[in-house]
Coordinates of C-alpha atoms and ligand atoms in Angstrom, one line a residue:
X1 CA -115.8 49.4 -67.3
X2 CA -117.5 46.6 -69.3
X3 CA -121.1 46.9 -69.6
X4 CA -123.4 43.6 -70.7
X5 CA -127.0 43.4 -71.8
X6 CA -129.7 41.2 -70.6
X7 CA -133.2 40.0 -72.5
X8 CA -135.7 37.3 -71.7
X9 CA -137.8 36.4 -74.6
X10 CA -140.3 34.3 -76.1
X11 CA -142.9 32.9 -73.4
X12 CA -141.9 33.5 -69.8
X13 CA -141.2 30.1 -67.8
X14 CA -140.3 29.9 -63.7
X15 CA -136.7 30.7 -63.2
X16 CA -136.4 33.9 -65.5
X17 CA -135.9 36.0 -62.7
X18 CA -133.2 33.8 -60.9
X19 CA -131.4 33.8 -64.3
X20 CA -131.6 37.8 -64.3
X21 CA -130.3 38.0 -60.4
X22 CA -127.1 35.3 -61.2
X23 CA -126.8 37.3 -64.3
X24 CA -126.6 40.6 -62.2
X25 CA -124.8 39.6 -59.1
X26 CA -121.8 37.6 -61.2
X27 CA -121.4 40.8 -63.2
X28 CA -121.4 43.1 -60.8
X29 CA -118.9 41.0 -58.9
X30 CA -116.3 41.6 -61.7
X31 CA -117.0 45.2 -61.5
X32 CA -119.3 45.0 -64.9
X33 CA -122.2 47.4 -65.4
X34 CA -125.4 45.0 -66.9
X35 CA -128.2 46.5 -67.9
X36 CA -131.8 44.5 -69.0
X37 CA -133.5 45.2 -72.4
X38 CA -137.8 45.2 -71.6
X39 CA -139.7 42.9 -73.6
X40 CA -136.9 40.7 -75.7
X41 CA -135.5 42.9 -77.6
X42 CA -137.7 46.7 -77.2
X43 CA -135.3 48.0 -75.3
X44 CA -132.6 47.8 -77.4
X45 CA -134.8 49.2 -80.2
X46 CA -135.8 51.9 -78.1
X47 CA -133.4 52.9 -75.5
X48 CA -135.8 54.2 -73.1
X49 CA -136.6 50.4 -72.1
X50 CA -133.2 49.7 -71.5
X51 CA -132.4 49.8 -67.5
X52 CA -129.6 49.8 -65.1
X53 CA -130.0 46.3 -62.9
X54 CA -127.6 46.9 -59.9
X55 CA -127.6 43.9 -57.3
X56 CA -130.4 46.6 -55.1
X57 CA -132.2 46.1 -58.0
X58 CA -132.3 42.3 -58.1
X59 CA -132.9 41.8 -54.3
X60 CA -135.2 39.1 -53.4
X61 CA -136.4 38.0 -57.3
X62 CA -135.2 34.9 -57.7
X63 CA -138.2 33.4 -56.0
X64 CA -140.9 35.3 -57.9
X65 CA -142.2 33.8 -61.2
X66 CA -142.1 35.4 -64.5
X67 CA -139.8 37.9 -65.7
X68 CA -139.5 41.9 -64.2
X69 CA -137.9 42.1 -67.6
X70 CA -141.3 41.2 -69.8
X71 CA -141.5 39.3 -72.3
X72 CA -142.5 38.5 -76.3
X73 CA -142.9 35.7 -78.9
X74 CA -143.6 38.5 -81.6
X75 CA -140.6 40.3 -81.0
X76 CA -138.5 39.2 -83.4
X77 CA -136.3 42.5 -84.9
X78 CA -135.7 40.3 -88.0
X79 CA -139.0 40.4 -89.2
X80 CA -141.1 43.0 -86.6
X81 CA -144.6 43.3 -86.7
X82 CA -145.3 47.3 -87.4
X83 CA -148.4 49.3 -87.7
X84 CA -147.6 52.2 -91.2
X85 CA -149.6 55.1 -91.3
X86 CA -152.1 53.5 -93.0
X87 CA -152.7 51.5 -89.8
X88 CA -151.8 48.4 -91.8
X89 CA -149.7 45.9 -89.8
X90 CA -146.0 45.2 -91.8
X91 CA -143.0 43.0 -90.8
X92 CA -139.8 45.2 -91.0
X93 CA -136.4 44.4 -90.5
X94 CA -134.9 46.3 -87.9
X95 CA -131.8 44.4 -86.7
X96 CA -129.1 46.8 -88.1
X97 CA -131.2 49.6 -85.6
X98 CA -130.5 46.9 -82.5
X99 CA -127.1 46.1 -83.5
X100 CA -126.4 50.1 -83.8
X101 CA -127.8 50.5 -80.1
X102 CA -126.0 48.0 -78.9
X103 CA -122.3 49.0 -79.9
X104 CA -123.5 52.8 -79.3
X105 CA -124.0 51.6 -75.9
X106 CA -121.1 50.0 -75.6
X107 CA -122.3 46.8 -74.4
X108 CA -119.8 44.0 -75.0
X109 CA -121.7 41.1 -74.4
X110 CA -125.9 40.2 -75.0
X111 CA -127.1 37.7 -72.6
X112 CA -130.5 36.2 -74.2
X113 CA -132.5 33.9 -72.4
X114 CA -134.7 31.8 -74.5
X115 CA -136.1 29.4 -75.7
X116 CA -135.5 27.7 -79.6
X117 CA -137.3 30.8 -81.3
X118 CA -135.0 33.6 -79.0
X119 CA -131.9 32.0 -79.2
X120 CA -132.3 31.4 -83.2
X121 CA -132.7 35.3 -83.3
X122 CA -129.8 35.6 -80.9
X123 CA -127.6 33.4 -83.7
X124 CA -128.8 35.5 -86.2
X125 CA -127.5 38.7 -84.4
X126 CA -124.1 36.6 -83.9
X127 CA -123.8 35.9 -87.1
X128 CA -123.9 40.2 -87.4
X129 CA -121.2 40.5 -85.4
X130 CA -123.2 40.7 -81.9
X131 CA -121.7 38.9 -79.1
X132 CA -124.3 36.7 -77.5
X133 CA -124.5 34.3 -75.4
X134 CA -127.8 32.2 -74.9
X135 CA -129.6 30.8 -71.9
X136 CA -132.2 28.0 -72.5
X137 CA -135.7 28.3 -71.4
X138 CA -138.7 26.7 -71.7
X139 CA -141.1 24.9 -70.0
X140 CA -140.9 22.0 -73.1
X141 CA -137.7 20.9 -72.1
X142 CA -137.2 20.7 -76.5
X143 CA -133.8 22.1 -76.8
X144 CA -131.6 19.1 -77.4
X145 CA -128.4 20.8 -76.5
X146 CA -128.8 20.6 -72.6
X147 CA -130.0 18.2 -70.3
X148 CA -132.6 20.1 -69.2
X149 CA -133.8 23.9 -69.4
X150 CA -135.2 25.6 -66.5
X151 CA -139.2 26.2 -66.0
X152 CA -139.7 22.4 -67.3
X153 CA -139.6 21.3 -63.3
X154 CA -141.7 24.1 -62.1
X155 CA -144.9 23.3 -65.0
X156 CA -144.4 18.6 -64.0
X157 CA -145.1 20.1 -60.6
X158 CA -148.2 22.2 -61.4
X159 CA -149.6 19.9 -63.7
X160 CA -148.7 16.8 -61.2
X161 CA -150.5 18.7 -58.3
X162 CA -153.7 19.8 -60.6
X163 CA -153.7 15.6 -61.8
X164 CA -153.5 14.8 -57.9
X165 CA -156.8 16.8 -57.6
X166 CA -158.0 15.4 -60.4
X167 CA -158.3 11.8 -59.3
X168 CA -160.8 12.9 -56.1
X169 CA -163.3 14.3 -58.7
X170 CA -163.1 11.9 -61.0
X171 CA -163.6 8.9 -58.5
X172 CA -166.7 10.7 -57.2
X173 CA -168.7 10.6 -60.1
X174 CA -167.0 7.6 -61.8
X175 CA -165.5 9.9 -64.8
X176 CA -163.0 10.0 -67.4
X177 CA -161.0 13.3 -67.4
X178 CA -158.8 14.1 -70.1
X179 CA -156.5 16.7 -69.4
X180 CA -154.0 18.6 -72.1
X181 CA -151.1 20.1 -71.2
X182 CA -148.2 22.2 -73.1
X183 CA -145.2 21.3 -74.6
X184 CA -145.9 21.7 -78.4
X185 CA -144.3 18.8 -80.6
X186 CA -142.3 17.3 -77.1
X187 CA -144.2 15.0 -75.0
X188 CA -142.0 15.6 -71.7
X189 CA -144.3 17.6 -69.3
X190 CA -147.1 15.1 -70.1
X191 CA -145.1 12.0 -69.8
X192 CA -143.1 13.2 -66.4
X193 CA -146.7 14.5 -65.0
X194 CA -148.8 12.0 -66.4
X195 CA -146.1 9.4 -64.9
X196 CA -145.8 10.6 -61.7
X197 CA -149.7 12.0 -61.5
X198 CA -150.8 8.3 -61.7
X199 CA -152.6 9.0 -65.2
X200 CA -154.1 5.9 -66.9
X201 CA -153.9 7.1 -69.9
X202 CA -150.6 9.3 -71.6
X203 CA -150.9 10.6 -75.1
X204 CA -147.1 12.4 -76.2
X205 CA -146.4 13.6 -80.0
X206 CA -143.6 10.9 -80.6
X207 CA -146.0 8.1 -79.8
X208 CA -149.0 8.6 -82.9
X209 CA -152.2 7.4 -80.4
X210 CA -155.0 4.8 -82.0
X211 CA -158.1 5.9 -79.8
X212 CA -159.2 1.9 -79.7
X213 CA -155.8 1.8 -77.6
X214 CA -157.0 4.5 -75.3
X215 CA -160.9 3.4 -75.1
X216 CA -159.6 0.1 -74.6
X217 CA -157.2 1.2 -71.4
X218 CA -160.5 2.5 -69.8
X219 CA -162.7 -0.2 -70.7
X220 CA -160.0 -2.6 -69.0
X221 CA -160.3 -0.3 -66.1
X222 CA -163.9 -0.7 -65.5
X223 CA -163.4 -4.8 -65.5
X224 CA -161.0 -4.6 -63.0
X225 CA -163.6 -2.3 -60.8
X226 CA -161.8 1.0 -61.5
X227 CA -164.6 3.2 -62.8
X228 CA -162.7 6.2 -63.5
X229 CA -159.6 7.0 -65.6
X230 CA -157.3 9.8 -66.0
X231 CA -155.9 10.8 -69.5
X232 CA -153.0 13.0 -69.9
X233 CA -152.9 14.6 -73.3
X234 CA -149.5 16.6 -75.0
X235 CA -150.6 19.7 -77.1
X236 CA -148.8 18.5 -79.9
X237 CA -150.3 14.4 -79.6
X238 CA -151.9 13.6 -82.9
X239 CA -153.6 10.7 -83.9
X240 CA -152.2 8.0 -86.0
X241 CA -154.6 8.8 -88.9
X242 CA -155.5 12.7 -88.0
X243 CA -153.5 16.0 -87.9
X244 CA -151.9 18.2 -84.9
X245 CA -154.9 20.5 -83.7
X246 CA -153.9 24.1 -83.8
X247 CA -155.9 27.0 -83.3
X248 CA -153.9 29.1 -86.1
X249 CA -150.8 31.7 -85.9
X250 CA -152.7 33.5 -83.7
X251 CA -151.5 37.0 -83.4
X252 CA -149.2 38.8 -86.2
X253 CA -145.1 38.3 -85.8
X254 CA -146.1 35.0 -84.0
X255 CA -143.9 32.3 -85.6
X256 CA -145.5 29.4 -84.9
X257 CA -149.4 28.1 -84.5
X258 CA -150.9 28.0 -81.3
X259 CA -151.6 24.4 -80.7
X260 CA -154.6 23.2 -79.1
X261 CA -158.1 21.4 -78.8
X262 CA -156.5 17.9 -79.0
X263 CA -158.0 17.1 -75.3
X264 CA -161.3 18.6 -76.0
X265 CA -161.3 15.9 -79.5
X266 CA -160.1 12.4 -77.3
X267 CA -162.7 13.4 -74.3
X268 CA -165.6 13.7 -77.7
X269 CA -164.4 10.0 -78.8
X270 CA -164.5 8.7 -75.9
X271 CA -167.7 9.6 -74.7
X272 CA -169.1 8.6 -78.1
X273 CA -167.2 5.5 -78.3
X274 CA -167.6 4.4 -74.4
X275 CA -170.8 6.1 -73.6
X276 CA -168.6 7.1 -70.6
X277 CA -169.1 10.6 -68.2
X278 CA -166.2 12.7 -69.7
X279 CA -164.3 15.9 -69.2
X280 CA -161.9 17.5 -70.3
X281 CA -159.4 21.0 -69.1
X282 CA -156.9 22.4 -70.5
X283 CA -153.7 23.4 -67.9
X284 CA -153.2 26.1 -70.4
X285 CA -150.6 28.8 -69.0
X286 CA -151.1 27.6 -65.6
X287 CA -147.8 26.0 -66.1
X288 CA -146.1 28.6 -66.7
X289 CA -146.7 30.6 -63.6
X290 CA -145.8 30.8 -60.3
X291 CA -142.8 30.6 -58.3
X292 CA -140.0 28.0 -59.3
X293 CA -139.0 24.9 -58.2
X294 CA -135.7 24.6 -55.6
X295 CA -134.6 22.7 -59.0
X296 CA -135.7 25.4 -61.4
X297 CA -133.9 28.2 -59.4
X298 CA -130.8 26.2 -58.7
X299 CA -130.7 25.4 -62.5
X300 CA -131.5 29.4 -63.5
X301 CA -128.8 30.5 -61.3
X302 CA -126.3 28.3 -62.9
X303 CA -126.9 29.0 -65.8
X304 CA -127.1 32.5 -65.2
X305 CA -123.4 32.3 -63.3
X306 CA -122.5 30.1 -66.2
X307 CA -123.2 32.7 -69.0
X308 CA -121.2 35.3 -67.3
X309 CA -117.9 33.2 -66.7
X310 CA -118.7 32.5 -70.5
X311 CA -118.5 36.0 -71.0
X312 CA -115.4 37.1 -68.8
X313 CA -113.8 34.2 -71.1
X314 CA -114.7 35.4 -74.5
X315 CA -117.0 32.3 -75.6
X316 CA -119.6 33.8 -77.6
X317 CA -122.2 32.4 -80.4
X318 CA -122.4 29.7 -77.6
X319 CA -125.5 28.7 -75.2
X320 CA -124.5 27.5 -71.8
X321 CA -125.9 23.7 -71.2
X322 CA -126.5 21.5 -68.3
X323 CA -124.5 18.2 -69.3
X324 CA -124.6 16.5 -65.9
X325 CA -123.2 17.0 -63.4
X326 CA -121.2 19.7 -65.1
X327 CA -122.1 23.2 -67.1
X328 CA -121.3 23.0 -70.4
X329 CA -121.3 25.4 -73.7
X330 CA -122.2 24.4 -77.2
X331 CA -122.0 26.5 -80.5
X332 CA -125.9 28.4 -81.0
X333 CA -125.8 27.1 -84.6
X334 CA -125.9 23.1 -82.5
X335 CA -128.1 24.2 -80.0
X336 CA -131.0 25.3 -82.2
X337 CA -131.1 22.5 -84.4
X338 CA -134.0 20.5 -83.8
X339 CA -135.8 19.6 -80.9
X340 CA -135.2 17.0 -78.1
X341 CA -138.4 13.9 -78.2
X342 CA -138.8 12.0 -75.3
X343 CA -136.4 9.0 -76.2
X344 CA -139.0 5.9 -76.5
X345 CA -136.3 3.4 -74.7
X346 CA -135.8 5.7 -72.2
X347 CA -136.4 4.2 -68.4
X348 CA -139.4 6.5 -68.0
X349 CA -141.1 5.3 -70.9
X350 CA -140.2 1.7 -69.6
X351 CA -141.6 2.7 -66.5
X352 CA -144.7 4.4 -67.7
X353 CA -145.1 1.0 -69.5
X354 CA -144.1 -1.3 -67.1
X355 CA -146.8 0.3 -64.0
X356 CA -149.6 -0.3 -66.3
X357 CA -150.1 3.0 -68.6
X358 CA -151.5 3.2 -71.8
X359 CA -149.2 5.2 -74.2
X360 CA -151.8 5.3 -77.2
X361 CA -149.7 2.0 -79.0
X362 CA -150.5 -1.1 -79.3
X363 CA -147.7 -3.0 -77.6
Ligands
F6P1 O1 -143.1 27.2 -75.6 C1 -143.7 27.4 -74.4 C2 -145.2 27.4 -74.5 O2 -145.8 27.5 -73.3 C3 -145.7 26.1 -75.2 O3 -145.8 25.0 -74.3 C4 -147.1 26.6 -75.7 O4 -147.5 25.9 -76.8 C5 -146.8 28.0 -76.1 O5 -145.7 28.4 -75.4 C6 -147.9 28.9 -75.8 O6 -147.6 30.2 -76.3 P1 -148.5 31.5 -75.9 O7 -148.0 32.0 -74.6 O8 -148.1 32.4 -77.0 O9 -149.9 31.1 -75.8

């Protein structure tokens, strides 16, 4: 009987576990055996945190957000965080122990579902002589390889709904509010959001912003008898003369900085510059939670299905990709790459543009 692994890793997004149940129930259906690593890749390091996943197991998850699998972005076995004796933290190598696992369990396929940081590892492991296949997940929507990657749906909707509830307060007391949301050096959950949340005001990392653009959005406002504005700010929006604000690596293994404080820096210039009532919130991992989208499951499941027929075919070192309106593979080594920016002639920017928001530039 052929046996596959499953691992989510890197931060969780909405559709994890609907990738997980396709994943299951498509095996299982061929008369596979799959089996789910905990937290990216523990429990291939540690056997114990590998478990059985029969279709009982799966029931009903699809809707639930998260993963029942856990999750890391310090996980990485090619260079692992470990406490010595000492109780000093090192970064260890311990791929050849995952690889070893994984043929002494017999596995004959890895499924990993991540985002660019998990399915770089998973190429690495290829590369070893693993057989992987990838899934793409993220709530950025930054792989370039696929259309879209699940979760991304889910967070436009949360951070849609919180700038709906937004416009009530800040028409009461005649404010600015600046609001930051994720998406690290991508601008597409603030532009979809911001877009469709009626913001004033978008700031995305592909557009550099000059704050007299921005101050001069909600100045225009207030001459037209709109006394409030709402500015939707990307993580990874810089300045044209200043720097991406990041709060450091934040915790050891962590491969990249934790980005943030850019919303809390426009809302302090435009208060100064405007002498205008401003706040400003940060969505934070609010967008990551909760239960998917009809779109977000839909996609996981596909994708999910999609890796296994991958699989049953012998396609491996490949991600699965949405290429509408079909599913699609592309090599890992294509897929990781470099990361998919908002396209500035794209019809939503055109849009954005065309309704009256302020992207930062001066047109
Ligand atoms: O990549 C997904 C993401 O949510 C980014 O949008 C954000 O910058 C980052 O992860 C946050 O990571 P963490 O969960 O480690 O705070």
């Amino acid at each position: 009987m052929r046996k596959i692994v499953i691992s989510t890793g890197g931060g969780d997004a909405p559709g994890l576990n609907a990738v997980i149940f396709a994943v299951v129930n498509s095996a299982s259906k061929r008369g596979w055996e799959v089996f789910g690593s905990r937290s990216g890749y523990r429990g291939l390091l540690d056997l114990d945190d590998l478990v059985r996943l029969t279709p009982k197991d799966v029931e009903g998850i699809t809707p639930i957000g998260g993963t029942i699998l856990g999750s890391t972005n310090k996980g990485n076995p090619f260079a692992m965080p470990v406490q010595n004796l000492a109780g000093e933290i090192q970064i260890v190598d311990v791929s050849d122990r995952v690889l070893k696992n994984f043929n002494r369990m017999g596995f004959f396929c890895h499924i990993a579902v991540g985002g660019d940081g998990s399915l770089e590892i998973a190429h690495h492991f290829a590369q070893k002589g693993m057989p992987v296949i990838g899934v793409p997940k993220t709530i950025d929507n930054d792989l370039e390889a696929t259309d879209r990657t699940f979760g991304f749906d889910t967070a436009v909707a949360t951070a849609t709904e919180a700038l709906d509830k937004l416009h009530s307060t800040a028409k009461s007391h005649d404010r600015v509010m600046v609001v930051e949301v994720m998406g690290r050096e991508s601008g597409w959950i603030a532009l979809y959001s911001g877009v469709a949340g009626g913001a004033d005001v978008i700031l995305i990392p592909e557009i550099p912003f000059c704050i007299d653009a921005v101050c001069e959005k909600i100045s225009d406002n207030e001459l037209h008898d709109k006394h409030y504005s709402i500015v939707v700010v990307a993580e990874g929006a810089k300045a044209e003369d200043g720097e991406v604000i990041s709060r450091g690596q934040g915790e050891v293994g962590r491969s990249e900085v934790v980005l943030g404080g850019i919303g809390e820096w426009v809302a302090g210039e435009i208060r100064e510059r405007l002498g205008k009532d401003t706040r400003s919130l940060v969505l934070g991992h609010l967008q990551r939670g909760g239960s998917p989208t009809t779109f977000d499951r839909l996609l996981a499941l596909r994708f999910g299905a999609a890796a296994v027929r991958l699989a049953e075919a012998g396609i491996f070192d490949h991600m699965v990709a949405w290429t509408p309106p079909e599913m699609s593979s592309v090599p890992l080594a294509d897929a990781i790459c470099c990361r998919k920016k908002v396209d500035l002639n794209s019809d939503k920017v055109l849009t954005a543009r065309d309704i009256g928001i302020c992207l930062g530039d001066e047109e």
